[in-house]
Structures are given as structure tokens and as C-alpha cells.
């Protein structure tokens, strides 16, 4: 299942990942934050934590891309999204022929990326928003740190999900680094990179990258079978409200 991200902290130091770092390197404070259940697996811990987040939502496969549970599916692709998704960066390869399902996936992926990027602009938000695009054991995930203007993107590796070893040939590992710009697994167990976000065109670039990585690296052929998970942090209550709640 998904690993946690390793964003840069505001002071430039590195944040220890709860699942992407070797437990032997954990500090005492980090160890104290470990689950009390000694046999709780990483997957169980992740699912427990996200299930406790009231802003967590999951998109279910619809056969034509994914739709957010409880949300009204879009009746059509906004022209602005289409323009963003078809405007390639210099030297960026074309996506090729896309089915209606593929196009719907790209539009929805861009909408989710815009959502997590905009969520950090809300007043009093201190947590990090993120979304995960997955099919089977393969996934591409993006974190939007509350203090930053970039996305931390990760593509799963066999160091985190051993089954990926059968898919990630040396050629594909090399493509992730040379073609897609990822850093090979090291301190992070996944392929990772930081992408600056100055506008929606950068988010559209990430959506196209996620599509190409899932299709070209992890052999995803049916994007109607994919799922998306998205987590948006709740804004913190003003101090006066917190004091009032405490008195009550």
C-alpha cells in the first residue's frame, strides 16, 4: 500500500517518514509515536489513520474513470481543463491516442490536483493535503505541503512494494529517472521528485506525468479500473473557539 511522503520542512530540514525510513534510524520521539499494537502492519496503520480523517474520500472505479463517492460526476470536460491538458511543455512527449476513459481520467486527476493545491491556501490550515492514484499495487501519489508551493510526487518502487520487482525492469527504472525526472529510491523507498507549482499548467503537467507513469511504467491499460484517494486537512479553529470549546 501507499507509503508516507517526505516533504522538506520550512526550516530546510528533512521530515522523517513514518514508513519510508528505516525504523532503526527513528528518534525517541518518533518511536513514541509508533502504533501501540506491536503487530500492526504499515498497511493497517495507514488505513487506520486515513479512516479517522473526516476529509478523506475515495474515488471508486466507474468503468469510465473514477468519480468521487458522494460527489456529482461531471457531465463533461471543461474546455479550460482540456486546454491545460493538451498544452505540452517543451520536449514533453505527446500522450498519443486517448480513449474517452483516458481523457476522463486526466480531467479528474487534474481536478484532484487543483483541489489539494488550493486547500493549502485556506486560512489556518497546517496539515498536508495529498492524493493517490492507484490500480492494484501500483500507485502514483502527490503531497501538497501546507507551507510550500510545490508537489512532492512519488512513484512506487519494489523497495516499498516487492511485487513491483516483476514490473520495474532496469529499463523502466532508468526511464523513471532519466525521462520522468525522479530520484531513484534511497532515503525514500519510492521514486520521488519535487515539482514547483506556479499555476494550473504545472498541475496539468503532473496529471499527464501520472498518466504516463501508470500506463508506460506500470502497464496500466484500463484507467476505468483505477482508484483515487484524496485527503484534505481541516482548517484549525481560531484560538478563541478552542478556548470556548474547552470550557464547554
PDB file of C-alpha atoms in Angstrom:
ATOM      1  CA  UNK A   1       0.000   0.000   0.000  1.00  0.00           C
ATOM      2  CA  UNK A   2       0.994   3.642  -0.071  1.00  0.00           C
ATOM      3  CA  UNK A   3       3.985   5.000   1.768  1.00  0.00           C
ATOM      4  CA  UNK A   4       4.040   8.334   3.527  1.00  0.00           C
ATOM      5  CA  UNK A   5       5.767  11.296   1.950  1.00  0.00           C
ATOM      6  CA  UNK A   6       8.990  13.007   2.922  1.00  0.00           C
ATOM      7  CA  UNK A   7       8.480  16.737   2.271  1.00  0.00           C
ATOM      8  CA  UNK A   8      11.016  19.381   3.191  1.00  0.00           C
ATOM      9  CA  UNK A   9      10.179  21.205   6.391  1.00  0.00           C
ATOM     10  CA  UNK A  10      10.011  25.036   6.397  1.00  0.00           C
ATOM     11  CA  UNK A  11      13.432  25.316   8.019  1.00  0.00           C
ATOM     12  CA  UNK A  12      15.011  23.154   5.336  1.00  0.00           C
ATOM     13  CA  UNK A  13      15.411  20.067   7.496  1.00  0.00           C
ATOM     14  CA  UNK A  14      14.072  16.722   6.391  1.00  0.00           C
ATOM     15  CA  UNK A  15      10.964  15.190   7.880  1.00  0.00           C
ATOM     16  CA  UNK A  16      11.250  11.581   8.901  1.00  0.00           C
ATOM     17  CA  UNK A  17       8.792   9.396   7.063  1.00  0.00           C
ATOM     18  CA  UNK A  18       6.647   7.066   9.123  1.00  0.00           C
ATOM     19  CA  UNK A  19       7.031   4.297   6.597  1.00  0.00           C
ATOM     20  CA  UNK A  20       9.707   5.231   4.052  1.00  0.00           C
ATOM     21  CA  UNK A  21      12.598   5.271   6.506  1.00  0.00           C
ATOM     22  CA  UNK A  22      14.393   2.506   8.281  1.00  0.00           C
ATOM     23  CA  UNK A  23      12.954   2.040  11.785  1.00  0.00           C
ATOM     24  CA  UNK A  24      16.477   1.729  13.148  1.00  0.00           C
ATOM     25  CA  UNK A  25      17.015   5.411  12.338  1.00  0.00           C
ATOM     26  CA  UNK A  26      13.968   6.656  14.240  1.00  0.00           C
ATOM     27  CA  UNK A  27      14.352   9.097  17.101  1.00  0.00           C
ATOM     28  CA  UNK A  28      12.865   8.540  20.535  1.00  0.00           C
ATOM     29  CA  UNK A  29      10.050  10.969  19.752  1.00  0.00           C
ATOM     30  CA  UNK A  30       9.270   9.105  16.564  1.00  0.00           C
ATOM     31  CA  UNK A  31       9.328   5.785  18.363  1.00  0.00           C
ATOM     32  CA  UNK A  32       6.869   7.107  20.904  1.00  0.00           C
ATOM     33  CA  UNK A  33       4.527   7.945  18.028  1.00  0.00           C
ATOM     34  CA  UNK A  34       4.597   4.378  16.739  1.00  0.00           C
ATOM     35  CA  UNK A  35       1.374   2.359  16.993  1.00  0.00           C
ATOM     36  CA  UNK A  36       0.905   0.701  20.350  1.00  0.00           C
ATOM     37  CA  UNK A  37      -0.128  -2.534  18.689  1.00  0.00           C
ATOM     38  CA  UNK A  38       3.169  -4.327  18.197  1.00  0.00           C
ATOM     39  CA  UNK A  39       1.902  -6.369  15.251  1.00  0.00           C
ATOM     40  CA  UNK A  40       0.191  -3.555  13.372  1.00  0.00           C
ATOM     41  CA  UNK A  41       1.460  -3.514   9.799  1.00  0.00           C
ATOM     42  CA  UNK A  42       2.237  -0.408   7.747  1.00  0.00           C
ATOM     43  CA  UNK A  43      -0.889  -1.004   5.658  1.00  0.00           C
ATOM     44  CA  UNK A  44      -3.055  -1.366   8.766  1.00  0.00           C
ATOM     45  CA  UNK A  45      -1.606   1.809  10.283  1.00  0.00           C
ATOM     46  CA  UNK A  46      -2.135   3.825   7.109  1.00  0.00           C
ATOM     47  CA  UNK A  47      -5.723   2.627   6.724  1.00  0.00           C
ATOM     48  CA  UNK A  48      -6.419   3.331  10.418  1.00  0.00           C
ATOM     49  CA  UNK A  49      -5.084   6.877  10.161  1.00  0.00           C
ATOM     50  CA  UNK A  50      -6.874   7.779   6.952  1.00  0.00           C
ATOM     51  CA  UNK A  51     -10.143   6.276   8.191  1.00  0.00           C
ATOM     52  CA  UNK A  52     -10.003   8.717  11.120  1.00  0.00           C
ATOM     53  CA  UNK A  53      -9.677  11.709   8.777  1.00  0.00           C
ATOM     54  CA  UNK A  54     -13.157  13.219   8.187  1.00  0.00           C
ATOM     55  CA  UNK A  55     -11.946  14.888   4.971  1.00  0.00           C
ATOM     56  CA  UNK A  56     -10.772  11.611   3.414  1.00  0.00           C
ATOM     57  CA  UNK A  57     -12.665  10.483   0.341  1.00  0.00           C
ATOM     58  CA  UNK A  58     -12.123   7.677  -2.125  1.00  0.00           C
ATOM     59  CA  UNK A  59     -12.992   7.551  -5.772  1.00  0.00           C
ATOM     60  CA  UNK A  60     -14.444   4.255  -6.943  1.00  0.00           C
ATOM     61  CA  UNK A  61     -13.894   2.669 -10.363  1.00  0.00           C
ATOM     62  CA  UNK A  62     -16.798   3.608 -12.636  1.00  0.00           C
ATOM     63  CA  UNK A  63     -15.739   1.853 -15.820  1.00  0.00           C
ATOM     64  CA  UNK A  64     -15.053   5.226 -17.445  1.00  0.00           C
ATOM     65  CA  UNK A  65     -12.565   6.678 -14.999  1.00  0.00           C
ATOM     66  CA  UNK A  66     -13.145   7.404 -11.327  1.00  0.00           C
ATOM     67  CA  UNK A  67     -15.707   9.556  -9.574  1.00  0.00           C
ATOM     68  CA  UNK A  68     -15.652  10.813  -6.006  1.00  0.00           C
ATOM     69  CA  UNK A  69     -18.098   8.993  -3.739  1.00  0.00           C
ATOM     70  CA  UNK A  70     -20.816  11.393  -2.652  1.00  0.00           C
ATOM     71  CA  UNK A  71     -19.976  13.933  -5.368  1.00  0.00           C
ATOM     72  CA  UNK A  72     -21.851  14.629  -8.575  1.00  0.00           C
ATOM     73  CA  UNK A  73     -19.926  13.320 -11.587  1.00  0.00           C
ATOM     74  CA  UNK A  74     -19.005  15.940 -14.144  1.00  0.00           C
ATOM     75  CA  UNK A  75     -21.280  15.944 -17.187  1.00  0.00           C
ATOM     76  CA  UNK A  76     -18.461  16.991 -19.475  1.00  0.00           C
ATOM     77  CA  UNK A  77     -14.832  18.060 -19.657  1.00  0.00           C
ATOM     78  CA  UNK A  78     -14.421  21.801 -19.047  1.00  0.00           C
ATOM     79  CA  UNK A  79     -12.803  23.487 -22.015  1.00  0.00           C
ATOM     80  CA  UNK A  80     -10.227  25.103 -19.737  1.00  0.00           C
ATOM     81  CA  UNK A  81      -9.134  21.687 -18.457  1.00  0.00           C
ATOM     82  CA  UNK A  82      -8.872  20.340 -21.985  1.00  0.00           C
ATOM     83  CA  UNK A  83      -6.647  23.243 -22.961  1.00  0.00           C
ATOM     84  CA  UNK A  84      -4.420  22.753 -19.934  1.00  0.00           C
ATOM     85  CA  UNK A  85      -4.095  19.020 -20.508  1.00  0.00           C
ATOM     86  CA  UNK A  86      -3.276  19.318 -24.205  1.00  0.00           C
ATOM     87  CA  UNK A  87      -0.722  22.118 -23.849  1.00  0.00           C
ATOM     88  CA  UNK A  88       2.563  20.253 -23.507  1.00  0.00           C
ATOM     89  CA  UNK A  89       5.835  21.514 -22.111  1.00  0.00           C
ATOM     90  CA  UNK A  90       8.792  21.912 -24.428  1.00  0.00           C
ATOM     91  CA  UNK A  91      10.218  18.475 -25.282  1.00  0.00           C
ATOM     92  CA  UNK A  92       7.360  16.722 -23.430  1.00  0.00           C
ATOM     93  CA  UNK A  93       6.205  13.716 -25.489  1.00  0.00           C
ATOM     94  CA  UNK A  94       2.599  13.563 -26.658  1.00  0.00           C
ATOM     95  CA  UNK A  95       0.255  11.181 -24.879  1.00  0.00           C
ATOM     96  CA  UNK A  96      -0.811   9.548 -28.119  1.00  0.00           C
ATOM     97  CA  UNK A  97      -4.321   8.347 -28.916  1.00  0.00           C
ATOM     98  CA  UNK A  98      -6.543   8.542 -25.835  1.00  0.00           C
ATOM     99  CA  UNK A  99      -9.865   6.839 -25.253  1.00  0.00           C
ATOM    100  CA  UNK A 100     -12.780   8.672 -23.662  1.00  0.00           C
ATOM    101  CA  UNK A 101     -11.956   6.835 -20.422  1.00  0.00           C
ATOM    102  CA  UNK A 102      -8.345   8.043 -20.585  1.00  0.00           C
ATOM    103  CA  UNK A 103      -9.479  11.616 -21.177  1.00  0.00           C
ATOM    104  CA  UNK A 104     -11.948  11.465 -18.289  1.00  0.00           C
ATOM    105  CA  UNK A 105      -9.187  10.136 -16.044  1.00  0.00           C
ATOM    106  CA  UNK A 106      -6.892  13.035 -16.934  1.00  0.00           C
ATOM    107  CA  UNK A 107      -9.609  15.630 -16.306  1.00  0.00           C
ATOM    108  CA  UNK A 108     -10.489  14.096 -12.936  1.00  0.00           C
ATOM    109  CA  UNK A 109      -6.833  13.745 -11.942  1.00  0.00           C
ATOM    110  CA  UNK A 110      -6.258  17.429 -12.727  1.00  0.00           C
ATOM    111  CA  UNK A 111      -9.321  18.381 -10.668  1.00  0.00           C
ATOM    112  CA  UNK A 112      -7.934  16.468  -7.666  1.00  0.00           C
ATOM    113  CA  UNK A 113      -4.508  18.066  -8.015  1.00  0.00           C
ATOM    114  CA  UNK A 114      -6.076  21.518  -8.158  1.00  0.00           C
ATOM    115  CA  UNK A 115      -8.074  20.645  -5.053  1.00  0.00           C
ATOM    116  CA  UNK A 116      -5.061  19.662  -2.939  1.00  0.00           C
ATOM    117  CA  UNK A 117      -3.070  22.660  -4.211  1.00  0.00           C
ATOM    118  CA  UNK A 118      -5.854  25.109  -3.356  1.00  0.00           C
ATOM    119  CA  UNK A 119      -6.525  23.531   0.040  1.00  0.00           C
ATOM    120  CA  UNK A 120      -3.209  24.787   1.426  1.00  0.00           C
ATOM    121  CA  UNK A 121      -4.207  28.353   0.620  1.00  0.00           C
ATOM    122  CA  UNK A 122      -7.090  28.181   3.100  1.00  0.00           C
ATOM    123  CA  UNK A 123      -6.527  30.170   6.291  1.00  0.00           C
ATOM    124  CA  UNK A 124      -5.425  28.248   9.404  1.00  0.00           C
ATOM    125  CA  UNK A 125      -4.583  25.031   7.532  1.00  0.00           C
ATOM    126  CA  UNK A 126      -1.452  23.397   8.906  1.00  0.00           C
ATOM    127  CA  UNK A 127      -1.773  19.817   7.695  1.00  0.00           C
ATOM    128  CA  UNK A 128      -0.708  18.497   4.289  1.00  0.00           C
ATOM    129  CA  UNK A 129      -3.165  17.515   1.572  1.00  0.00           C
ATOM    130  CA  UNK A 130      -2.433  14.624  -0.745  1.00  0.00           C
ATOM    131  CA  UNK A 131      -3.953  12.377  -3.388  1.00  0.00           C
ATOM    132  CA  UNK A 132      -3.086   8.876  -4.523  1.00  0.00           C
ATOM    133  CA  UNK A 133      -3.807   7.421  -7.957  1.00  0.00           C
ATOM    134  CA  UNK A 134      -3.659   3.637  -7.815  1.00  0.00           C
ATOM    135  CA  UNK A 135      -4.556   0.445  -9.585  1.00  0.00           C
ATOM    136  CA  UNK A 136      -3.783  -2.853  -7.922  1.00  0.00           C
ATOM    137  CA  UNK A 137      -0.466  -2.492  -6.124  1.00  0.00           C
ATOM    138  CA  UNK A 138       0.838   0.264  -8.417  1.00  0.00           C
ATOM    139  CA  UNK A 139       0.379   3.903  -7.474  1.00  0.00           C
ATOM    140  CA  UNK A 140       1.460   7.469  -8.119  1.00  0.00           C
ATOM    141  CA  UNK A 141       0.945   9.894  -5.236  1.00  0.00           C
ATOM    142  CA  UNK A 142       1.258  13.630  -4.698  1.00  0.00           C
ATOM    143  CA  UNK A 143       1.637  15.610  -1.490  1.00  0.00           C
ATOM    144  CA  UNK A 144       0.928  19.356  -1.215  1.00  0.00           C
ATOM    145  CA  UNK A 145       2.809  20.635   1.879  1.00  0.00           C
ATOM    146  CA  UNK A 146       0.857  23.353   3.676  1.00  0.00           C
ATOM    147  CA  UNK A 147       3.931  25.619   3.818  1.00  0.00           C
ATOM    148  CA  UNK A 148       5.157  25.126   0.241  1.00  0.00           C
ATOM    149  CA  UNK A 149       4.308  25.912  -3.364  1.00  0.00           C
ATOM    150  CA  UNK A 150       5.321  22.556  -4.786  1.00  0.00           C
ATOM    151  CA  UNK A 151       4.098  18.973  -5.023  1.00  0.00           C
ATOM    152  CA  UNK A 152       6.116  16.072  -3.716  1.00  0.00           C
ATOM    153  CA  UNK A 153       5.411  13.261  -6.179  1.00  0.00           C
ATOM    154  CA  UNK A 154       6.239   9.593  -5.709  1.00  0.00           C
ATOM    155  CA  UNK A 155       6.006   6.515  -7.914  1.00  0.00           C
ATOM    156  CA  UNK A 156       6.019   3.183  -6.109  1.00  0.00           C
ATOM    157  CA  UNK A 157       9.151   1.035  -6.219  1.00  0.00           C
ATOM    158  CA  UNK A 158       9.864  -2.582  -5.404  1.00  0.00           C
ATOM    159  CA  UNK A 159      11.609  -1.436  -2.226  1.00  0.00           C
ATOM    160  CA  UNK A 160       8.227  -0.485  -0.799  1.00  0.00           C
ATOM    161  CA  UNK A 161       6.010  -2.964  -2.678  1.00  0.00           C
ATOM    162  CA  UNK A 162       8.132  -6.043  -3.522  1.00  0.00           C
ATOM    163  CA  UNK A 163       5.653  -7.191  -6.185  1.00  0.00           C
ATOM    164  CA  UNK A 164       6.725  -4.234  -8.316  1.00  0.00           C
ATOM    165  CA  UNK A 165      10.027  -6.005  -8.889  1.00  0.00           C
ATOM    166  CA  UNK A 166       8.333  -8.083 -11.595  1.00  0.00           C
ATOM    167  CA  UNK A 167       7.298  -4.899 -13.454  1.00  0.00           C
ATOM    168  CA  UNK A 168      10.158  -2.484 -12.840  1.00  0.00           C
ATOM    169  CA  UNK A 169      12.791  -3.732 -15.254  1.00  0.00           C
ATOM    170  CA  UNK A 170      16.168  -1.961 -15.361  1.00  0.00           C
ATOM    171  CA  UNK A 171      14.946  -0.126 -18.474  1.00  0.00           C
ATOM    172  CA  UNK A 172      11.819   1.146 -16.691  1.00  0.00           C
ATOM    173  CA  UNK A 173      13.758   2.177 -13.612  1.00  0.00           C
ATOM    174  CA  UNK A 174      16.094   4.123 -15.879  1.00  0.00           C
ATOM    175  CA  UNK A 175      13.121   5.776 -17.623  1.00  0.00           C
ATOM    176  CA  UNK A 176      11.682   6.934 -14.305  1.00  0.00           C
ATOM    177  CA  UNK A 177      14.961   8.692 -13.547  1.00  0.00           C
ATOM    178  CA  UNK A 178      16.059   9.972 -16.960  1.00  0.00           C
ATOM    179  CA  UNK A 179      12.748  10.566 -18.721  1.00  0.00           C
ATOM    180  CA  UNK A 180      10.423  11.445 -15.858  1.00  0.00           C
ATOM    181  CA  UNK A 181      12.932  13.153 -13.571  1.00  0.00           C
ATOM    182  CA  UNK A 182      12.546  11.058 -10.436  1.00  0.00           C
ATOM    183  CA  UNK A 183      15.268  10.373  -7.906  1.00  0.00           C
ATOM    184  CA  UNK A 184      15.902   6.654  -7.505  1.00  0.00           C
ATOM    185  CA  UNK A 185      14.907   5.055  -4.182  1.00  0.00           C
ATOM    186  CA  UNK A 186      17.337   5.805  -1.395  1.00  0.00           C
ATOM    187  CA  UNK A 187      16.315   7.584   1.790  1.00  0.00           C
ATOM    188  CA  UNK A 188      12.798   7.368   0.358  1.00  0.00           C
ATOM    189  CA  UNK A 189      11.805   3.867  -0.687  1.00  0.00           C
ATOM    190  CA  UNK A 190       9.863   5.203  -3.666  1.00  0.00           C
ATOM    191  CA  UNK A 191      10.930   7.119  -6.763  1.00  0.00           C
ATOM    192  CA  UNK A 192      10.415  10.752  -5.777  1.00  0.00           C
ATOM    193  CA  UNK A 193      10.693  14.305  -7.061  1.00  0.00           C
ATOM    194  CA  UNK A 194       9.585  17.826  -6.197  1.00  0.00           C
ATOM    195  CA  UNK A 195       7.665  19.818  -8.805  1.00  0.00           C
ATOM    196  CA  UNK A 196       7.185  23.555  -8.371  1.00  0.00           C
ATOM    197  CA  UNK A 197       3.621  24.752  -8.884  1.00  0.00           C
ATOM    198  CA  UNK A 198       3.239  28.279 -10.233  1.00  0.00           C
ATOM    199  CA  UNK A 199      -0.098  27.724 -11.955  1.00  0.00           C
ATOM    200  CA  UNK A 200      -2.622  25.175 -13.162  1.00  0.00           C
ATOM    201  CA  UNK A 201      -0.430  24.373 -16.164  1.00  0.00           C
ATOM    202  CA  UNK A 202       2.094  22.806 -13.763  1.00  0.00           C
ATOM    203  CA  UNK A 203      -0.668  20.730 -12.179  1.00  0.00           C
ATOM    204  CA  UNK A 204      -1.774  19.610 -15.650  1.00  0.00           C
ATOM    205  CA  UNK A 205       1.816  18.530 -16.288  1.00  0.00           C
ATOM    206  CA  UNK A 206       1.704  16.391 -13.128  1.00  0.00           C
ATOM    207  CA  UNK A 207      -1.601  14.840 -14.230  1.00  0.00           C
ATOM    208  CA  UNK A 208      -0.084  13.912 -17.594  1.00  0.00           C
ATOM    209  CA  UNK A 209       3.004  12.537 -15.865  1.00  0.00           C
ATOM    210  CA  UNK A 210       0.886  10.404 -13.535  1.00  0.00           C
ATOM    211  CA  UNK A 211      -0.985   9.019 -16.543  1.00  0.00           C
ATOM    212  CA  UNK A 212       2.190   8.217 -18.466  1.00  0.00           C
ATOM    213  CA  UNK A 213       3.885   6.631 -15.459  1.00  0.00           C
ATOM    214  CA  UNK A 214       0.896   4.394 -14.741  1.00  0.00           C
ATOM    215  CA  UNK A 215       0.497   3.467 -18.407  1.00  0.00           C
ATOM    216  CA  UNK A 216       4.106   3.216 -19.600  1.00  0.00           C
ATOM    217  CA  UNK A 217       5.866   2.052 -16.440  1.00  0.00           C
ATOM    218  CA  UNK A 218       3.264   0.046 -14.508  1.00  0.00           C
ATOM    219  CA  UNK A 219       1.439  -1.303 -17.593  1.00  0.00           C
ATOM    220  CA  UNK A 220      -1.986   0.095 -16.688  1.00  0.00           C
ATOM    221  CA  UNK A 221      -4.283  -0.388 -19.694  1.00  0.00           C
ATOM    222  CA  UNK A 222      -7.725   0.181 -18.169  1.00  0.00           C
ATOM    223  CA  UNK A 223      -7.934   3.563 -16.470  1.00  0.00           C
ATOM    224  CA  UNK A 224     -11.570   2.868 -15.711  1.00  0.00           C
ATOM    225  CA  UNK A 225     -10.320   0.384 -13.101  1.00  0.00           C
ATOM    226  CA  UNK A 226      -8.170   2.907 -11.241  1.00  0.00           C
ATOM    227  CA  UNK A 227      -8.976   4.494  -7.891  1.00  0.00           C
ATOM    228  CA  UNK A 228      -8.120   7.861  -6.414  1.00  0.00           C
ATOM    229  CA  UNK A 229      -7.781   8.665  -2.725  1.00  0.00           C
ATOM    230  CA  UNK A 230      -7.643  12.256  -1.570  1.00  0.00           C
ATOM    231  CA  UNK A 231      -7.107  13.770   1.869  1.00  0.00           C
ATOM    232  CA  UNK A 232      -7.753  17.426   2.696  1.00  0.00           C
ATOM    233  CA  UNK A 233      -6.829  18.714   6.200  1.00  0.00           C
ATOM    234  CA  UNK A 234      -9.417  20.543   8.269  1.00  0.00           C
ATOM    235  CA  UNK A 235      -8.632  24.220   8.991  1.00  0.00           C
ATOM    236  CA  UNK A 236      -7.619  24.751  12.612  1.00  0.00           C
ATOM    237  CA  UNK A 237     -10.154  26.505  14.830  1.00  0.00           C
ATOM    238  CA  UNK A 238      -9.320  30.049  15.983  1.00  0.00           C
ATOM    239  CA  UNK A 239      -7.838  30.175  19.476  1.00  0.00           C
ATOM    240  CA  UNK A 240     -10.964  31.840  20.882  1.00  0.00           C
ATOM    241  CA  UNK A 241     -13.135  28.993  19.584  1.00  0.00           C
ATOM    242  CA  UNK A 242     -10.781  26.395  21.021  1.00  0.00           C
ATOM    243  CA  UNK A 243     -10.934  28.055  24.450  1.00  0.00           C
ATOM    244  CA  UNK A 244     -14.733  28.196  24.252  1.00  0.00           C
ATOM    245  CA  UNK A 245     -14.959  24.515  23.290  1.00  0.00           C
ATOM    246  CA  UNK A 246     -12.649  23.604  26.164  1.00  0.00           C
ATOM    247  CA  UNK A 247     -14.841  25.450  28.684  1.00  0.00           C
ATOM    248  CA  UNK A 248     -17.914  23.663  27.415  1.00  0.00           C
TER     249      UNK A 248
END
